[in-house]
XYZ file of C-alpha atoms in Angstrom:
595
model
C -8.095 -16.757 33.230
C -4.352 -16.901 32.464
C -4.889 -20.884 31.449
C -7.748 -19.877 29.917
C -5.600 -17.376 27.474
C -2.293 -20.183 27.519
C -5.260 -22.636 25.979
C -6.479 -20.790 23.826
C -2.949 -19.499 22.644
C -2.039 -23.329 22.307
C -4.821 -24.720 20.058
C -4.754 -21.659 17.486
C -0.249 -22.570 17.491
C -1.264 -26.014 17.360
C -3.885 -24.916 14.101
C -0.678 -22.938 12.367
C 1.628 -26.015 13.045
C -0.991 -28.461 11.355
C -1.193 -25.929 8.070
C 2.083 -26.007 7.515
C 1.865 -29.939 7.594
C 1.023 -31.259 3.706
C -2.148 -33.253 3.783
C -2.119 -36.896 2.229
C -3.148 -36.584 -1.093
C -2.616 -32.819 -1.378
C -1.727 -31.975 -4.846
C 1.956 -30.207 -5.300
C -0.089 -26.765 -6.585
C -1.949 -26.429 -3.110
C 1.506 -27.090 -1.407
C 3.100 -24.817 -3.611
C 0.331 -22.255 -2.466
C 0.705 -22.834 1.075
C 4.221 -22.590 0.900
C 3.816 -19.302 -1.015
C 1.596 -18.064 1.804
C 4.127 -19.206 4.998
C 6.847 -17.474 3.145
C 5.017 -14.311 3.183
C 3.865 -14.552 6.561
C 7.639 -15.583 7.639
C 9.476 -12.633 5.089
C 7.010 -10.007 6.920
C 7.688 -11.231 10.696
C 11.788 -11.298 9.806
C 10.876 -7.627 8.686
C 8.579 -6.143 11.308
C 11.532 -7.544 13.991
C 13.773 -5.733 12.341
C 11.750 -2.934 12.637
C 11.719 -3.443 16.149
C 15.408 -3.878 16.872
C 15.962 -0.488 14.683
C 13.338 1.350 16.941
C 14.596 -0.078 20.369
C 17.974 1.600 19.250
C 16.226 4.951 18.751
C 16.657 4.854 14.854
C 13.379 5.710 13.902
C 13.782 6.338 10.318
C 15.343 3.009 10.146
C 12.638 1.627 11.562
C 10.054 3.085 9.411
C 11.530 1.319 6.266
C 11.800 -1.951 8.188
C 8.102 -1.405 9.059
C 6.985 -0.333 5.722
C 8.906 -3.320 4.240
C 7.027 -5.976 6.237
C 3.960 -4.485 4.784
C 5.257 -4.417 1.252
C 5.842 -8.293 1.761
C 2.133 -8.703 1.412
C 1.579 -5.740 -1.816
C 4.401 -7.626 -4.129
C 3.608 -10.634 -3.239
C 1.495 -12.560 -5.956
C -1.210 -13.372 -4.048
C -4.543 -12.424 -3.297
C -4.489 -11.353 0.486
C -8.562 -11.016 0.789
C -8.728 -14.198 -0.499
C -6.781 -15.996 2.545
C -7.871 -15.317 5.894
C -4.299 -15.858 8.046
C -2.855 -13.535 5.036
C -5.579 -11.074 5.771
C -5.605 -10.867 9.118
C -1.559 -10.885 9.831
C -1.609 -7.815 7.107
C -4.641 -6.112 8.601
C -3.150 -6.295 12.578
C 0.598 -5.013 11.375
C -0.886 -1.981 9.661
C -2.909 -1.368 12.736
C 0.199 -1.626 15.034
C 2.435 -0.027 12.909
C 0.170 2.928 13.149
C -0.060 2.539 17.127
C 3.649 2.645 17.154
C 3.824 5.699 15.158
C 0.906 8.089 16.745
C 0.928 6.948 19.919
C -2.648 7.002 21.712
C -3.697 6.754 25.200
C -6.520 4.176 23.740
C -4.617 1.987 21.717
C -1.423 1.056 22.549
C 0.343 -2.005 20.233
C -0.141 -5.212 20.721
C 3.003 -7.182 19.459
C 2.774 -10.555 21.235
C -1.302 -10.704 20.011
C 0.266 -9.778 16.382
C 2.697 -12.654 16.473
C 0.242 -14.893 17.032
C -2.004 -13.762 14.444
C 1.135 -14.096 11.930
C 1.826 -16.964 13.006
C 5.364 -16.047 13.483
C 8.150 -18.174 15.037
C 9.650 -15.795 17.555
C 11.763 -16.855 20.362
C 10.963 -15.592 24.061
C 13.614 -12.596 23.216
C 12.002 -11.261 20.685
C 8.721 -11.313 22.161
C 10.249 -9.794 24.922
C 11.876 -6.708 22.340
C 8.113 -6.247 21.642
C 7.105 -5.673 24.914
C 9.961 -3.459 25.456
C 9.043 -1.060 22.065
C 5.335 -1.501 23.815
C 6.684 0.448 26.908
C 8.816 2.958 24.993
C 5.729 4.336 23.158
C 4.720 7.813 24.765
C 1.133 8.478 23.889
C 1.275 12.426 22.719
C -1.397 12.981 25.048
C 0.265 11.520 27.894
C 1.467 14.926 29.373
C -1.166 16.902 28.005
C 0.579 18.190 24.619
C -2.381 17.532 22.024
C -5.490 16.804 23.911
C -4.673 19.224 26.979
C -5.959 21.499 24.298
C -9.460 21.425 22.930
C -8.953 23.854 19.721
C -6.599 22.929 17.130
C -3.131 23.682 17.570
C -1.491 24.542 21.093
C -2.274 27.258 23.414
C 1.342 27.929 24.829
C 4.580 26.416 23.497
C 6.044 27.643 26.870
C 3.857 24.759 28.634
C 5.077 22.152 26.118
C 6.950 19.329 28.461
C 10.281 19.205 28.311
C 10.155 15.392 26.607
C 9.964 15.615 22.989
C 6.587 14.353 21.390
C 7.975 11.563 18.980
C 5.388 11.218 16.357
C 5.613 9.733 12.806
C 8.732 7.669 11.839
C 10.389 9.808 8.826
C 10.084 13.770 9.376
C 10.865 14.365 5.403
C 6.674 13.329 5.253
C 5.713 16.374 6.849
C 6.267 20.626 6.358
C 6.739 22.473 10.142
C 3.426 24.489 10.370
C 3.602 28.209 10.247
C 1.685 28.750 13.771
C 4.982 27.088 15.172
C 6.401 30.400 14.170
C 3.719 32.453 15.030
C 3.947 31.471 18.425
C 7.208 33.570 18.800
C 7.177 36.597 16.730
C 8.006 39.815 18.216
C 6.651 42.519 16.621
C 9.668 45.630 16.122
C 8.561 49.076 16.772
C 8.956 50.241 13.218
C 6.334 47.538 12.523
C 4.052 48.477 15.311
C 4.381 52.353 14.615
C 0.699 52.964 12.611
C 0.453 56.985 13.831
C 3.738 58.196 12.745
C 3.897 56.426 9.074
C 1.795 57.940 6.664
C 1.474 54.411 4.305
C 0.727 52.885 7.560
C -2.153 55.494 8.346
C -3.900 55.301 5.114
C -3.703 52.236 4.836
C -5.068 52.192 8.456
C -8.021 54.035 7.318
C -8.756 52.148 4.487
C -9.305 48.998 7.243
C -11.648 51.425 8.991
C -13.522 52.062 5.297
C -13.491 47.975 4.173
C -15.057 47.056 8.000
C -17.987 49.791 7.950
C -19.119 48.692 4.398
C -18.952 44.759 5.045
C -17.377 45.011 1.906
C -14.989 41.635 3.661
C -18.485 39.911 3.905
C -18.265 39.761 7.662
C -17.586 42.497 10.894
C -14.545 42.680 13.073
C -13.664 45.637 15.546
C -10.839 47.569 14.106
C -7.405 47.817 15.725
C -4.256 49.773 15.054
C -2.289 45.827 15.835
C -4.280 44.391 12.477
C -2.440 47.378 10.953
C 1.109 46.409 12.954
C 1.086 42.661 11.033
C -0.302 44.652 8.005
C 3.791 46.276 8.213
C 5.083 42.783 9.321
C 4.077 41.116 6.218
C 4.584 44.525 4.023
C 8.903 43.799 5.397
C 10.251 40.944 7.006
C 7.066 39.001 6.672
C 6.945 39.501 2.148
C 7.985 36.179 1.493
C 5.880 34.160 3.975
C 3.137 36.691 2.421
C 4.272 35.935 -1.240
C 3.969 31.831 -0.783
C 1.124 31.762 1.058
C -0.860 33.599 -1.476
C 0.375 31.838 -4.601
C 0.100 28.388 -2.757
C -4.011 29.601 -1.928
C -4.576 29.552 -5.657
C -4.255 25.621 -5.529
C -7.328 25.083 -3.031
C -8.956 28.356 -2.835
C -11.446 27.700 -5.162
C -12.499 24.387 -3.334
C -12.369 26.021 0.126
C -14.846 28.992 -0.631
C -17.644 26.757 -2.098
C -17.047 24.258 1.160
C -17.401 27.315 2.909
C -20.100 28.826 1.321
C -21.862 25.733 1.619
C -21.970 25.492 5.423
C -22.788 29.354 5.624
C -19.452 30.487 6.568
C -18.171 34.035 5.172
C -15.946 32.689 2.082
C -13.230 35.172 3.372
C -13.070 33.465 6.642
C -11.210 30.247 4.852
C -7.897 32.923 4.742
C -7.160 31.361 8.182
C -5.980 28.150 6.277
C -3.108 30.400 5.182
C -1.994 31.320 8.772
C -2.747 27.634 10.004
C -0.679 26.211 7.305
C 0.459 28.474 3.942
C -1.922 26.305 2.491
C 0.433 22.916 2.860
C -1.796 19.763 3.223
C 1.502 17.593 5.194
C 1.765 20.740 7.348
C 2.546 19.758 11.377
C 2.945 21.758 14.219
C 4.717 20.514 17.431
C 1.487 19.480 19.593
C 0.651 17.203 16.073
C -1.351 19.439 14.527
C -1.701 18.231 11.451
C -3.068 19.126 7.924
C -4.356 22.506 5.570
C -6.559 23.175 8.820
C -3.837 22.158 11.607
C -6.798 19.963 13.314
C -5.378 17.500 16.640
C -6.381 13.932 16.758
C -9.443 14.765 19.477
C -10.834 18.077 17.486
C -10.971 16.226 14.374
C -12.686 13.280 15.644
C -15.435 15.214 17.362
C -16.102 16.534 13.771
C -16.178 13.609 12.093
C -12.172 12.837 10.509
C -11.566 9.759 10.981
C -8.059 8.430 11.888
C -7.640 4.932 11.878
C -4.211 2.852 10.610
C -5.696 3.448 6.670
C -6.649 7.157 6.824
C -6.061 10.254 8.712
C -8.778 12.149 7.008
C -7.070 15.760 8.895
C -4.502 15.485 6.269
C -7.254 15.233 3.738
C -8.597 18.187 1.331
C -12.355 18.574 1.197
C -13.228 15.972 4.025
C -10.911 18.442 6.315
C -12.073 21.763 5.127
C -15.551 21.272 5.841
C -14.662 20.139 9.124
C -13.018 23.280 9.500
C -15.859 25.345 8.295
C -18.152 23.233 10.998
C -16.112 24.084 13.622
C -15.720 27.617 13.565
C -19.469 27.781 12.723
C -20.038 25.523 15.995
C -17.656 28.817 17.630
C -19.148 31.670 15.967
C -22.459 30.193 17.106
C -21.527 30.080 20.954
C -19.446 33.199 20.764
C -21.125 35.912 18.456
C -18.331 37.050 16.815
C -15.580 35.770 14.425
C -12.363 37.225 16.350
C -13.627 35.101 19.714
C -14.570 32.482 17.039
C -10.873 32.543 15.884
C -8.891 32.599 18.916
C -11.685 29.394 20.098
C -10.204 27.622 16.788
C -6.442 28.205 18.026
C -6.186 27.905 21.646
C -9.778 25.977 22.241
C -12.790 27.173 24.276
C -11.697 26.482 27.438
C -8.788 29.278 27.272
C -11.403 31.830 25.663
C -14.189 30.885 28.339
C -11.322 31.396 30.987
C -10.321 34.713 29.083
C -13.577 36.338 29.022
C -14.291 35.733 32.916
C -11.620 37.684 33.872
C -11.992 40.316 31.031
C -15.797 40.323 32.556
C -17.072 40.421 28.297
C -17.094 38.482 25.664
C -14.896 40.644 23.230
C -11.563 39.964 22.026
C -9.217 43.167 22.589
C -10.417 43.044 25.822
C -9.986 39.567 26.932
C -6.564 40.074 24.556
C -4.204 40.365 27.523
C -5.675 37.124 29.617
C -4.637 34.812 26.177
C -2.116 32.754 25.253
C -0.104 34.569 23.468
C -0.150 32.118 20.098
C -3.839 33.303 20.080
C -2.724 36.859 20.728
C -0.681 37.085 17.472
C -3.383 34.567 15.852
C -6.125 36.630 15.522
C -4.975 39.804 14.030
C -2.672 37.839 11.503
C -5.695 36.883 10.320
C -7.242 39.875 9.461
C -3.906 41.641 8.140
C -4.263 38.243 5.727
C -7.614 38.766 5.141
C -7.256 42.569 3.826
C -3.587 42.167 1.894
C -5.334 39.076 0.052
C -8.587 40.946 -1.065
C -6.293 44.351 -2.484
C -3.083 42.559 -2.850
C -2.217 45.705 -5.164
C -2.328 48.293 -2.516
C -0.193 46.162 -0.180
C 2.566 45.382 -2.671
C 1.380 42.182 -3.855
C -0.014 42.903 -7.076
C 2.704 40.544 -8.863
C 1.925 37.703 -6.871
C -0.209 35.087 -9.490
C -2.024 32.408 -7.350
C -1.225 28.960 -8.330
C -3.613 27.505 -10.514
C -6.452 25.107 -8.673
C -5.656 21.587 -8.144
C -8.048 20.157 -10.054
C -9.411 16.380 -9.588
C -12.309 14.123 -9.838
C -13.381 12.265 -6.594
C -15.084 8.748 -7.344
C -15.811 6.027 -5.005
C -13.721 2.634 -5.086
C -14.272 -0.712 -3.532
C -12.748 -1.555 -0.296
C -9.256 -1.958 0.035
C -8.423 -0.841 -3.719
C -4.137 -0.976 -4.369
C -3.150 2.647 -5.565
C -0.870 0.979 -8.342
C -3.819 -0.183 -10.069
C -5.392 2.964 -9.810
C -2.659 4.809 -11.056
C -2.653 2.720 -14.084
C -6.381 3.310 -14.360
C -5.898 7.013 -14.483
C -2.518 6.736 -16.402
C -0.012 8.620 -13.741
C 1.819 7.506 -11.050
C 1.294 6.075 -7.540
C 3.121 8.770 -5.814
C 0.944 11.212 -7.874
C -2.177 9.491 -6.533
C -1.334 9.819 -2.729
C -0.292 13.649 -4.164
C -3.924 13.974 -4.621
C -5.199 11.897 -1.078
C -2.084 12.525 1.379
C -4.618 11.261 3.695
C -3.993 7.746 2.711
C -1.339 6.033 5.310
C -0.756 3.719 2.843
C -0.729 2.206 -0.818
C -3.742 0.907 -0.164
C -7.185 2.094 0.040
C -9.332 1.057 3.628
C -11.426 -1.949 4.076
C -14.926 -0.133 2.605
C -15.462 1.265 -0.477
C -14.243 4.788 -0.204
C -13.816 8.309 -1.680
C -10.413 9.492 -3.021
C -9.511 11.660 -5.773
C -7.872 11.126 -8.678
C -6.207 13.167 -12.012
C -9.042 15.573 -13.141
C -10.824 13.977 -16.563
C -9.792 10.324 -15.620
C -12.770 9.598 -13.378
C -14.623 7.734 -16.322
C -11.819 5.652 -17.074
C -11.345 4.738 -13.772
C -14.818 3.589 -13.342
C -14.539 1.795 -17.123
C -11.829 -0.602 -15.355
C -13.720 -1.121 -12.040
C -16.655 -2.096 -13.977
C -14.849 -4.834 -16.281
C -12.898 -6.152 -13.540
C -14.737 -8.625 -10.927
C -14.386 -7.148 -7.531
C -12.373 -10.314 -6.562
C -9.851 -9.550 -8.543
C -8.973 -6.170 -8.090
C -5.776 -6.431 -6.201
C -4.672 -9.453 -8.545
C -4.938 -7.631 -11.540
C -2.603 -5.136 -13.544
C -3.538 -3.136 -16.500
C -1.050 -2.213 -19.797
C -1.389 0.252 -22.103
C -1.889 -0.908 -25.543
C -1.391 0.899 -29.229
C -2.658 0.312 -32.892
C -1.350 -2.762 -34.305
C -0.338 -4.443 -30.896
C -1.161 -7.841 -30.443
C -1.443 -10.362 -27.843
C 2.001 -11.906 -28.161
C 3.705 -8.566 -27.527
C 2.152 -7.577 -25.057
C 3.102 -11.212 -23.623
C 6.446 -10.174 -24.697
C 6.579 -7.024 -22.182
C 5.088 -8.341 -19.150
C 5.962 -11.926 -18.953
C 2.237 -13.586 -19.186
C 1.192 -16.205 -21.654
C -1.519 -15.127 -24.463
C -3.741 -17.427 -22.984
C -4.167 -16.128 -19.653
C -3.980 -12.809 -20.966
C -7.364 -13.527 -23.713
C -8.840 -15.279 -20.642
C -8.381 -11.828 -18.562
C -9.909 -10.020 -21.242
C -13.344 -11.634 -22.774
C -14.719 -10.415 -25.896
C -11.542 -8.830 -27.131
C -10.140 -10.216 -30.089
C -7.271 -7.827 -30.044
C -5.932 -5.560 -27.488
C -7.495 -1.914 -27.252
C -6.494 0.360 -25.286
C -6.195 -0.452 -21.353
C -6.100 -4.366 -20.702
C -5.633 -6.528 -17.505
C -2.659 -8.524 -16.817
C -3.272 -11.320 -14.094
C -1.145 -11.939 -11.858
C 0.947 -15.068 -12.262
C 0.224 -17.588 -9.683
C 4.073 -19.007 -9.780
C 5.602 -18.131 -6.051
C 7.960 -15.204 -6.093
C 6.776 -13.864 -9.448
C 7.014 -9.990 -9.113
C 5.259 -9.146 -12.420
C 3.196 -6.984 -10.857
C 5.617 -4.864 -9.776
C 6.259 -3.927 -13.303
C 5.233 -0.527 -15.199
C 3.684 -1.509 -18.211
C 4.038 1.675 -19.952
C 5.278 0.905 -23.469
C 8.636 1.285 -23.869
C 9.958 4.884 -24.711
C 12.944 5.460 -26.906
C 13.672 8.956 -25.583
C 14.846 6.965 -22.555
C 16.821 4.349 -24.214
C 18.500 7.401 -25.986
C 19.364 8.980 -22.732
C 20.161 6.353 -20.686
C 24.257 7.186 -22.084
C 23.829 10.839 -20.015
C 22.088 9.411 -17.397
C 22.118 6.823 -14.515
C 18.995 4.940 -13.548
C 18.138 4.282 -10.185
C 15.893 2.650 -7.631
C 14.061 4.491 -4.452
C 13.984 2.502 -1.257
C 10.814 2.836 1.353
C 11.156 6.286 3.205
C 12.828 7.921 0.229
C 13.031 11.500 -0.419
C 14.494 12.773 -3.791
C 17.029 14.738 -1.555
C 18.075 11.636 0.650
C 18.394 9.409 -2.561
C 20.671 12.285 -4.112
C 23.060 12.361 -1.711
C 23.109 8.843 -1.324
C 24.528 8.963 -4.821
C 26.274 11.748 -4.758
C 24.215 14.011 -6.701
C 22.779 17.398 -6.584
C 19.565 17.219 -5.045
C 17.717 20.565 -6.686
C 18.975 19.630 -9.907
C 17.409 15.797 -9.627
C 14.044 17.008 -8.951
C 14.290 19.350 -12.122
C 14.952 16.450 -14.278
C 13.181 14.147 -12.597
C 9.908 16.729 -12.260
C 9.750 16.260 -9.002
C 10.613 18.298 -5.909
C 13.456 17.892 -3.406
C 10.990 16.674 -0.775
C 9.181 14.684 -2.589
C 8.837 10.968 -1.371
C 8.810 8.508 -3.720
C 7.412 4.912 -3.250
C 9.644 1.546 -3.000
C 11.158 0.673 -6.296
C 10.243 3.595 -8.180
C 13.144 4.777 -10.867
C 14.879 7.823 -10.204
C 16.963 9.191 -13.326
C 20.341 10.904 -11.745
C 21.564 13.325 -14.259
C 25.751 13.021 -15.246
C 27.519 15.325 -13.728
C-alpha cells in the first residue's frame, strides 16, 4: 500500500513537472498563461507556509492573515480559477484546510502534505514536516467534551470546562463574547431577590400572576417569585444589558416572529434570542456557541445548518432562526411545557432527562435544584425578558426605541459568486455584503448556487447583471458605474481597459448606460480588478488636505488599523461610518482624520 501511495504520488509530481515544461510549438500567450497560473500556485504555497510558521509559534492572528493571504492570491489574481482545474482544486483544498485548522473537528483533521501535492508546491522535507507538526497541534473542541459533551446549545457547566483553553477561530476581533457566558455566573443580591418586602416588586409581582392567567403572553408558564428577582436585576444593575438588548431586537424582531409564527411557535418565545445573544449575529460563547441562537457545531447540524469551509449557516439570520424555532418545537413536543423546553435548549436533554428522574416529575421548579446552574438562571431570565419587553413602560423602559429592522432582499446566485461583484451589483460595499450574510467564511460564495441577502430594493438589479453576464464569466468580470454623457473612452480612461474589449463586454450598447462590465485583462499581474470603479468624487479630492488615506490589511479591525497609525479609534469609525469593531476587507481605504 505505501508503494502503492509513493506511485501514485510520483506520476501526478511527474504530471506538474511536465506542465511547467513549454511544449514545442507552444505559442508565447499559452506560456505566458501557464506561467501566470504557476505563479499563483507558487505566491499561495510561499503564503500558506508562512501561515504555518506564524501558527507553530502560537501567533494565531498572524497566522490568520498569512492564511487569508494565500487565498487572496487566487481572488486578485486575473484569472479565471473555475476555468483551470490545478487552480481550482489547490484553491478549493486550502479553503477546506484552512477551515480544519481553525474549528478543529474530531472528523476532519487537515491534511497539509495531500494539499501540497494538490498545489503542486515545491516544499522541502522541513516544511512538510512543519505541516505535520501544525496537524498535531490542532485540538478538536470536542476532544475533551467542551461542545459536543453537550447536546443543547451552549454549555451546561462552565465549572466542567477543561482546564486547556478551546482555541477556535484565528482573529477574536470577528466575534462578540455571548451574554450566557455571563449568565453562567450571576449572583443574584438580596435586594434583588427581596419580592415580599418591596411594594414595586409586589405589584409588579402580581401583574406576572394577571399576564400568565389570561395567556395574554400567548403561551403558559408556572409563576415564580425568582422571574420577579431578574425582573429587579434588570430594573438595577442589569438596565443597560436590558436597554441594548431591546433596541438591538428591533433589527431582527420582525423577521424572527414570522419564522416563528411559521413553524407554530408562540412569537414571544423568540425573546430567548435576546438572552442567548442581545441579538448579535457574531455572538460566541466559550464551548463555541456561535450565532443570534448560540447553536454548537453538532445541534446545528442535526437541524439542518450546514458548516462546511464556505458557510457556517449558525451564524446566519433566517436559515438559523428557523432552526431555532425547530428545535425548541422538537423540545416542547417531548417535554409539554416551554420552561422544560427552555432549559432542554440550554443545557440539552440529557441534563433535563437526568433532572427530572431525580425530581421524580417533569416540571421545572422542581427539577430546578438537580440543574446546571447556567440553566438555573436561564430559564427565568427568560421570562423576566419576556414580560419587561411586552410593557417596557411599566418596567422603566418606555424610552428605549428598538432599532429599526434590517431590511434585505434574499435572491439566489450561481455557485461560487465573488462578493466584490456583487457589491457592485447592488452598489455598496463588500464588507457591507458579508454585514448582511456573516455566515459567509469567505469573499466568496460556495460551489452551488446559493441564497444570500443583499441591500433591500437591489434584488432586481442584481438579477439584471446575472442575467447579461454568461455564467462563465462571472468571477472575470467587473462592473462600473456610468453617468449621462460618458463614453467609452473614459470609462477606458478610469479602469485601464481598451474600448474594444470593453464594446465587446457589452453587446448592443452603443454607449454606456448605467452599470457595465469591465473584463478582466488577461496580461499576468494586472490587478484591475481590484479597483473601485465608483466615479471619482470631488468631495474627496477636496478633503484629502485634512485627511490621510489609508489601506486595511487581512484581519483588520478599524480599532487595530487606528492604533497602528496612531489615531483615535472611536473617532475613525465616526468619519469613516463604520464601527470600532468593524473588520474591513484587504485593501479597502480607510480615511484617518488629522489630528
Amino acid at each position: 500500500m505505501r508503494s502503492a501511495i509513493y506511485t501514485g504520488f510520483s506520476i501526478f509530481a511527474f504530471v506538474i513537472f511536465l506542465s511547467n515544461i513549454p511544449a514545442v510549438g507552444q505559442t508565447q500567450e499559452v506560456r505566458s498563461a501557464q506561467e501566470a497560473v504557476n505563479k499563483v500556485l507558487d505566491d499561495s504555497g510561499r503564503l500558506f507556509r508562512e501561515g504555518l510558521s506564524e501558527f507553530q509559534q502560537n501567533r494565531r492572528a498572524e497566522a490568520g492573515e498569512k492564511f487569508d493571504k494565500a487565498v487572496e492570491v487566487f481572488l486578485f489574481s486575473t484569472l479565471n480559477i473555475q476555468s483551470d482545474q490545478r487552480l481550482q482544486s489547490c484553491y478549493s483544498q486550502i479553503l477546506e484546510t484552512v477551515y480544519r485548522i481553525e474549528f478543529p473537528s474530531d472528523n476532519n483533521s487537515p491534511q497539509i502534505r495531500a494539499l501540497s501535492a494538490t498545489c503542486g508546491w515545491r516544499w522541502q522535507e522541513e516544511d512538510l514536516k512543519m505541516g505535520d507538526a501544525v496537524a498535531s497541534m490542532i485540538k478538536p473542541t470536542g476532544s475533551k467534551g467542551v461542545a459536543t459533551a453537550v447536546p443543547g446549545t451552549s454549555a451546561a457547566n462552565p465549572a466542567d470546562r477543561p482546564d486547556a483553553e478551546v482555541l477556535v477561530g484565528f482573529n477574536s476581533q470577528e466575534f462578540e463574547a455571548s451574554p450566557l457566558d455571563e449568565l453562567s455566573k450571576l449572583e443574584l443580591t438580596p435586594e434583588e431577590q427581596d419580592v415580599e418586602n418591596n411594594p414595586v416588586a409586589q405589584q409588579q409581582y402580581q401583574y406576572i400572576q394577571y399576564a400568565v392567567a389570561n395567556r395574554s403572553l400567548g403561551f403558559s408558564f408556572q409563576v415564580h417569585p425568582m422571574i420577579q428577582q431578574y425582573i429587579n436585576y434588570y430594573r438595577g444593575r442589569g438596565r443597560k444589558t436590558m436597554e441594548v438588548g431591546l433596541y438591538r431586537s428591533g433589527m431582527f424582531m420582525s423577521m424572527a416572529r414570522r419564522v416563528f409564527r411559521e413553524e407554530g411557535i408562540p412569537e414571544n418565545v423568540t425573546w430567548l434570542g435576546q438572552v442567548e445573544s442581545a441579538w448579535k449575529p457574531t455572538a460566541m460563547s466559550w464551548a463555541a456557541a456561535s450565532g443570534l441562537w448560540q447553536f454548537i457545531p453538532g445541534t446545528g447540524s442535526r437541524f439542518g445548518l450546514r458548516r462546511t469551509a464556505y458557510v457556517d449557516e449558525r451564524n446566519s439570520f433566517e436559515e438559523a432562526t428557523r432552526a431555532s424555532a425547530r428545535y425548541l418545537k422538537f423540545l416542547f413536543n417531548r417535554y409539554g411545557n416551554w420552561e422544560l423546553a427552555m432549559a432542554a435548549y440550554n443545557c440539552g436533554e440529557g441534563n433535563v432527562d437526568r433532572a427530572i428522574r431525580r425530581a421524580g416529575v417533569a416540571n421545572f421548579w422542581a427539577a430546578y435544584p438537580y440543574l446546571p446552574k447556567e440553566t438555573r438562571n436561564y430559564v427565568p431570565n427568560i421570562l423576566a425578558t419576556i414580560l419587561i419587553a411586552n410593557n417596557p413602560q411599566q418596567y422603566g423602559f418606555g424610552h428605549v426605541r428598538p432599532a429599526p429592522p434590517l431590511r434585505y432582499d434574499r435572491i439566489r446566485v450561481p455557485a461560487s459568486t465573488n462578493l466584490a461583484l456583487l457589491a457592485q451589483a447592488s452598489d455598496t460595499t463588500v464588507q457591507y455584503i458579508r454585514y448582511l450574510n456573516p455566515h459567509l467564511r469567505s469573499n466568496i460564495t460556495p460551489p452551488e448556487p446559493y441564497v444570500i441577502n443583499v441591500p433591500a430594493g437591489k434584488a432586481d438589479g442584481v438579477l439584471a447583471v446575472f442575467r447579461r453576464v454568461p455564467a462563465s464569466k462571472i468571477n472575470n468580470t467587473n462592473l462600473a458605474n456610468s453617468v449621462k454623457g460618458e463614453t467609452w473612452q473614459t470609462i477606458s480612461n478610469r479602469t485601464g481597459v481598451s474600448v474594444e474589449e470593453l464594446m465587446a463586454a457589452n453587446p448592443g450598447m452603443k454607449e454606456p448606460t448605467g452599470k457595465v462590465f469591465v473584463p478582466m485583462a488577461s496580461v499576468p499581474g494586472n490587478r484591475v480588478q481590484a479597483t473601485s470603479y465608483a466615479r471619482p468624487s470631488t468631495q474627496r479630492a477636496a478633503a484629502t488636505s485634512n485627511v490621510t488615506i489609508v489601506k486595511a490589511q487581512a484581519g483588520d479591525t478599524v480599532a487595530k488599523l487606528a492604533t497602528r497609525h496612531g489615531a483615535n479609534a472611536t473617532e475613525v469609525a465616526k468619519y469613516n461610518g463604520l464601527l470600532p469593531n468593524s473588520v474591513l476587507g484587504a485593501g479597502r481605504e480607510i480615511k484617518i482624520p488629522a489630528k
